[in-house]
PDB file of C-alpha atoms in Angstrom:
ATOM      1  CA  UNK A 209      26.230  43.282-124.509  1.00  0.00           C
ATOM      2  CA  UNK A 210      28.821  42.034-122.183  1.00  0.00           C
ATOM      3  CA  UNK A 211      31.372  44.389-119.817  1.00  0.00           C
ATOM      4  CA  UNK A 212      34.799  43.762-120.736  1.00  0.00           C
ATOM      5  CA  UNK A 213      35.169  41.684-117.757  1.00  0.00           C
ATOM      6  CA  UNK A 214      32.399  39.846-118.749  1.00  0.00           C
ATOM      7  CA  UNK A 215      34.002  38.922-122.151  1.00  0.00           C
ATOM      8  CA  UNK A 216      37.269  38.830-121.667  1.00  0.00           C
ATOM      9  CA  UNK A 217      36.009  35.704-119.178  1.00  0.00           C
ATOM     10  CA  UNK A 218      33.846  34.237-121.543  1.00  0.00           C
ATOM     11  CA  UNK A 219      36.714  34.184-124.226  1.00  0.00           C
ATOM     12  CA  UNK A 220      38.916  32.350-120.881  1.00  0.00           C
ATOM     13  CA  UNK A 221      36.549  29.857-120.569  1.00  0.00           C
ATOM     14  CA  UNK A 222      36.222  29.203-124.390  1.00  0.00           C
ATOM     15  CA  UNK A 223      40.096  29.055-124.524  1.00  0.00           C
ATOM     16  CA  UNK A 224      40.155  27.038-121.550  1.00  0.00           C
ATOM     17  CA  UNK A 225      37.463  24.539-122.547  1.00  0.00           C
ATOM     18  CA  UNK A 226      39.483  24.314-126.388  1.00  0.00           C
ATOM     19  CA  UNK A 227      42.258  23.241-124.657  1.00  0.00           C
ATOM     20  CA  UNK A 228      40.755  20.341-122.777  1.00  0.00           C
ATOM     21  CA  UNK A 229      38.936  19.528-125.817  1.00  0.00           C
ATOM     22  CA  UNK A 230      42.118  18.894-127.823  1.00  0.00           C
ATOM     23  CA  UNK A 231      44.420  17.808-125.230  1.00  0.00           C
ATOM     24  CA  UNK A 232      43.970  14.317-125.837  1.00  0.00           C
ATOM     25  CA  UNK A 233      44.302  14.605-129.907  1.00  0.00           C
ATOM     26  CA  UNK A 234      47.426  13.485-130.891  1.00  0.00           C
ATOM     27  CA  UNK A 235      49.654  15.461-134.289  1.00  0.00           C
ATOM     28  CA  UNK A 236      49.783  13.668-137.034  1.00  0.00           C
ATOM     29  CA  UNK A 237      53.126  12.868-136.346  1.00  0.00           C
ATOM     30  CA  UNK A 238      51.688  10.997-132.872  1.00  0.00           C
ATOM     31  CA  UNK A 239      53.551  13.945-130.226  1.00  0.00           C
ATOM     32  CA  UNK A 240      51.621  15.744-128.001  1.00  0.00           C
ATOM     33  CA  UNK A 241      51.092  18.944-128.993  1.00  0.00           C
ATOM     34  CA  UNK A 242      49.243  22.529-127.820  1.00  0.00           C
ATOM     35  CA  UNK A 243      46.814  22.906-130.389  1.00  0.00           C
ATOM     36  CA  UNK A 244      45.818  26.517-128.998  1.00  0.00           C
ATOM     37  CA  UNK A 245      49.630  28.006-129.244  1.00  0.00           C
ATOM     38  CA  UNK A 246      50.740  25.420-132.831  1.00  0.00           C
ATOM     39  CA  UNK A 247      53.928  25.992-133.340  1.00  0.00           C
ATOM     40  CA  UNK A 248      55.403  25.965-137.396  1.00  0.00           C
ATOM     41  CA  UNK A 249      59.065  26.164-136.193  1.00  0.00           C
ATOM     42  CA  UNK A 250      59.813  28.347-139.306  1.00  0.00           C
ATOM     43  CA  UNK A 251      60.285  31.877-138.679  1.00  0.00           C
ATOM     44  CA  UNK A 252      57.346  33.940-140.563  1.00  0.00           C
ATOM     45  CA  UNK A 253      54.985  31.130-140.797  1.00  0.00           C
ATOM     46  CA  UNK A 254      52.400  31.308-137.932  1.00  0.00           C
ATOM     47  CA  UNK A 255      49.091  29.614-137.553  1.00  0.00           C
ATOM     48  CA  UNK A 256      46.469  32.099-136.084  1.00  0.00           C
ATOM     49  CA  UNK A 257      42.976  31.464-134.289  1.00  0.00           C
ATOM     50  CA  UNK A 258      40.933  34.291-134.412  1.00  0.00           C
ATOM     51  CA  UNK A 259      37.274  34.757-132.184  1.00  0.00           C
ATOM     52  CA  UNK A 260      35.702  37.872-133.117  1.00  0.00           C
ATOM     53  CA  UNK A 261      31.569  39.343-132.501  1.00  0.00           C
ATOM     54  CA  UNK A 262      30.783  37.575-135.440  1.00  0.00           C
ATOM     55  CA  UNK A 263      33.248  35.345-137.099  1.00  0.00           C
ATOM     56  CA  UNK A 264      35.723  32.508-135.864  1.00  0.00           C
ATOM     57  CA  UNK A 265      39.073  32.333-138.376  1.00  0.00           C
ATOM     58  CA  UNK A 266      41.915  30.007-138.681  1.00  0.00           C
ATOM     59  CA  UNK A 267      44.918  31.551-141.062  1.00  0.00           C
ATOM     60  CA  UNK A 268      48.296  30.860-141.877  1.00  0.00           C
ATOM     61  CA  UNK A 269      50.080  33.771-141.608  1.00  0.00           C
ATOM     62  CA  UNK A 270      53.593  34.749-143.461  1.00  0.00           C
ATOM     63  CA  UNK A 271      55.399  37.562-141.901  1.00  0.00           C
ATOM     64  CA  UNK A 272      58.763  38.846-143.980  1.00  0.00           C
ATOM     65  CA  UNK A 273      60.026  40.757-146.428  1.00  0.00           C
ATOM     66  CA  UNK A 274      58.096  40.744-149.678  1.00  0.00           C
ATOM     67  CA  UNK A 275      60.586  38.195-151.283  1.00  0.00           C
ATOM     68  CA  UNK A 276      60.613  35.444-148.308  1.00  0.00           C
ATOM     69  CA  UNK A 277      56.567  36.322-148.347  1.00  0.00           C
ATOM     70  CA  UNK A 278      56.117  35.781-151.578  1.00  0.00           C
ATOM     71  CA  UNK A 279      58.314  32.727-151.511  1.00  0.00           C
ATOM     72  CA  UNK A 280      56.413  30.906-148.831  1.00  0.00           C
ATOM     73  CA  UNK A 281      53.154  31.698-150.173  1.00  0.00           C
ATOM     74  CA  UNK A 282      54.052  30.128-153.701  1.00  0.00           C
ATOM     75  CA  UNK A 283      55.190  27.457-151.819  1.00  0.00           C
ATOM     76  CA  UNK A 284      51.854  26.882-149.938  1.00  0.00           C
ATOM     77  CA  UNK A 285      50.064  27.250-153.674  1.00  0.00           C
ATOM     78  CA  UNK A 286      52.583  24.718-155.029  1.00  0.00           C
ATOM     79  CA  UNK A 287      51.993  21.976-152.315  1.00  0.00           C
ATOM     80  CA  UNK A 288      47.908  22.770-152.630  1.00  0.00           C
ATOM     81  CA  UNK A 289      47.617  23.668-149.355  1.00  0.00           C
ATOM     82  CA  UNK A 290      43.887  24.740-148.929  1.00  0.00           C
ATOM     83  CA  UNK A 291      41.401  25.039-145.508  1.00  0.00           C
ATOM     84  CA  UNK A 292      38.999  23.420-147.848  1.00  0.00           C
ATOM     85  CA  UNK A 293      36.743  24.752-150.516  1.00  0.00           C
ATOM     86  CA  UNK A 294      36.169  27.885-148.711  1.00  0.00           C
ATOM     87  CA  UNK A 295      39.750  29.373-148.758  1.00  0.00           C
ATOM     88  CA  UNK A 296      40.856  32.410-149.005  1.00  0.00           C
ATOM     89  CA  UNK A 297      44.196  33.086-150.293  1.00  0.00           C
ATOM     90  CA  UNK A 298      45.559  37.031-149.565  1.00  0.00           C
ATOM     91  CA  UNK A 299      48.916  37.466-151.188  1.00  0.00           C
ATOM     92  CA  UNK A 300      48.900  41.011-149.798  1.00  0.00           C
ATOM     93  CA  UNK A 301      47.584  41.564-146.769  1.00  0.00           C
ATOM     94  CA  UNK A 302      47.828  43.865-143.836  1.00  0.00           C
ATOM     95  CA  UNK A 303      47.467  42.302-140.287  1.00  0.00           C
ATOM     96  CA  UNK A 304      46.191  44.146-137.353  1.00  0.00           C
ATOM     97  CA  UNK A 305      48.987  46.060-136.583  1.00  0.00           C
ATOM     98  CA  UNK A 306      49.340  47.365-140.129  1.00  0.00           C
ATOM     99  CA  UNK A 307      52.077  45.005-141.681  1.00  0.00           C
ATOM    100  CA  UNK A 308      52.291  43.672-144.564  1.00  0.00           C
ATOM    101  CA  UNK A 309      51.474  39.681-144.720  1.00  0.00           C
ATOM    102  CA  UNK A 310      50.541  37.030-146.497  1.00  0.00           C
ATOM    103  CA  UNK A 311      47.364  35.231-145.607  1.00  0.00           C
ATOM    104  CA  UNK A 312      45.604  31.958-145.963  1.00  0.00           C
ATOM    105  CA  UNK A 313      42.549  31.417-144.282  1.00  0.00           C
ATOM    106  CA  UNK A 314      38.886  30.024-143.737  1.00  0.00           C
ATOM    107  CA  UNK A 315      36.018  31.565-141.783  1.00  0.00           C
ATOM    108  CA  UNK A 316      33.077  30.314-139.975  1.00  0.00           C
ATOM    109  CA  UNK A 317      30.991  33.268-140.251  1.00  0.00           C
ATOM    110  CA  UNK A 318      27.565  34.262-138.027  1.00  0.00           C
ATOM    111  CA  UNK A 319      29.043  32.246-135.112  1.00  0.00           C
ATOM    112  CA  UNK A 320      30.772  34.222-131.936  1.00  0.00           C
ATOM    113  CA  UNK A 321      32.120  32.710-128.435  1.00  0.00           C
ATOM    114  CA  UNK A 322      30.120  34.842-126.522  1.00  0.00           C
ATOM    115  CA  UNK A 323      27.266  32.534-127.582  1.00  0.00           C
ATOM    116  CA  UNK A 324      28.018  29.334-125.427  1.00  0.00           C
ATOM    117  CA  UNK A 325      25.233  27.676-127.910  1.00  0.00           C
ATOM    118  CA  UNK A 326      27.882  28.123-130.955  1.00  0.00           C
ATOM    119  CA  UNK A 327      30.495  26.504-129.130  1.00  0.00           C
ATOM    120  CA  UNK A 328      30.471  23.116-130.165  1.00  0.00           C
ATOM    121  CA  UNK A 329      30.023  24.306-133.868  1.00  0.00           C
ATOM    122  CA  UNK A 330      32.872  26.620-133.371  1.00  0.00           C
ATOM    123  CA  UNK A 331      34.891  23.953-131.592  1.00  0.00           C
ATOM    124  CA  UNK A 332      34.818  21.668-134.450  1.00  0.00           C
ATOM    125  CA  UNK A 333      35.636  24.198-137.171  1.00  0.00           C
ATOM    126  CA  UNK A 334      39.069  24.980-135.322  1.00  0.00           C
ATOM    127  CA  UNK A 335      39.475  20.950-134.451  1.00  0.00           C
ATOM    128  CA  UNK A 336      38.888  20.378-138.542  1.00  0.00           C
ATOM    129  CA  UNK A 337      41.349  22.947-139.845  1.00  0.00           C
ATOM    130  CA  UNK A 338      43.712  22.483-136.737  1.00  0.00           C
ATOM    131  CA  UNK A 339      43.975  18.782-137.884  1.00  0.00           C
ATOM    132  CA  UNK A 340      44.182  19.669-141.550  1.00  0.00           C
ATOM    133  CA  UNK A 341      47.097  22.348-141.425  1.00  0.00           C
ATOM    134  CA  UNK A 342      48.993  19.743-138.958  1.00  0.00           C
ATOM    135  CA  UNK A 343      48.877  16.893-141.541  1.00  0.00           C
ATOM    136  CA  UNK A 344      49.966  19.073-144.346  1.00  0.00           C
ATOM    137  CA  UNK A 345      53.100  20.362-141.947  1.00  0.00           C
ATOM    138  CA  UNK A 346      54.266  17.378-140.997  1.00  0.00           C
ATOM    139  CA  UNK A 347      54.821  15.888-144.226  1.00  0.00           C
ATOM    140  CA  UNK A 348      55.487  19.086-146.121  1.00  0.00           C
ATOM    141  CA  UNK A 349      57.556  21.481-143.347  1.00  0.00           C
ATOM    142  CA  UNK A 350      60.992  19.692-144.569  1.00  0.00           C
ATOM    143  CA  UNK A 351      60.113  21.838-147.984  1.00  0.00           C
ATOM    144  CA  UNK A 352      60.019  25.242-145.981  1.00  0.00           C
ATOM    145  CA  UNK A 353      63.354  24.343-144.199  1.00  0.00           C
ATOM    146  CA  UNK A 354      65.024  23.605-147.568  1.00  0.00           C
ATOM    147  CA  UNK A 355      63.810  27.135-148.703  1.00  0.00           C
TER     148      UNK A 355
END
């Protein structure tokens, strides 16, 4: 078990060593981007990495009111966006403050950052679905703007 300085510095230097990791890949669309912080540029659409004890997470989240949820979500559905086999698709949701969202997501479960062994595997599950989501965006984000 780790103090919560002890964590909180492991989950830096995870963060920190992410970021380098990434730095050099380019979006699809060829820009330079921050992979950690991705930015949708649609209000209510956010792209969320999660390390917890015992799971790593990468979800689209849709924040709203249940119509412009509901909306976006369909639209996801409609343009078959998927993680990969392994998706999980949460119409209603609750997020960690108790709101209601819309979720789609993939785990990589059994894995944590404060195992510096996992790392690499853990890196290259958020590189994978990083990549993916970007790719669908940039050719599909002109359909969320239209919406």
């Amino acid at each position: 078990m780790f103090t919560k300085e002890e964590a909180s510095a492991l989950r830096q230097k995870f963060w920190t060593a992410f970021g380098k990791y990434m730095q050099p890949v380019p979006s699809a669309s060829g820009e330079k981007v921050n992979w950690i912080n991705l930015k949708t540029g649609i209000k209510g659409i956010n792209l969320k990495l999660v390390t917890e004890n015992k799971f790593c997470l990468v979800a689209v989240i849709i924040r709203g009111d249940e119509e412009t949820r509901e909306q976006y979500y369909k639209l996801f559905q409609q343009l078959d966006f998927s993680f990969g086999a392994e998706t999980i698709l949460q119409q209603y949701s609750f997020d960690e403050n108790g709101e209601d969202v819309s979720r789609i997501s993939i785990e990589l479960n059994d894995k944590t950052i404060f195992r510096e062994s996992d790392w690499p595997e853990i890196i290259g599950f958020f590189k994978t679905q990083l990549i993916l989501f970007d790719a669908f965006w940039t050719e599909n984000k002109f359909v969320f703007e239209m919406s």
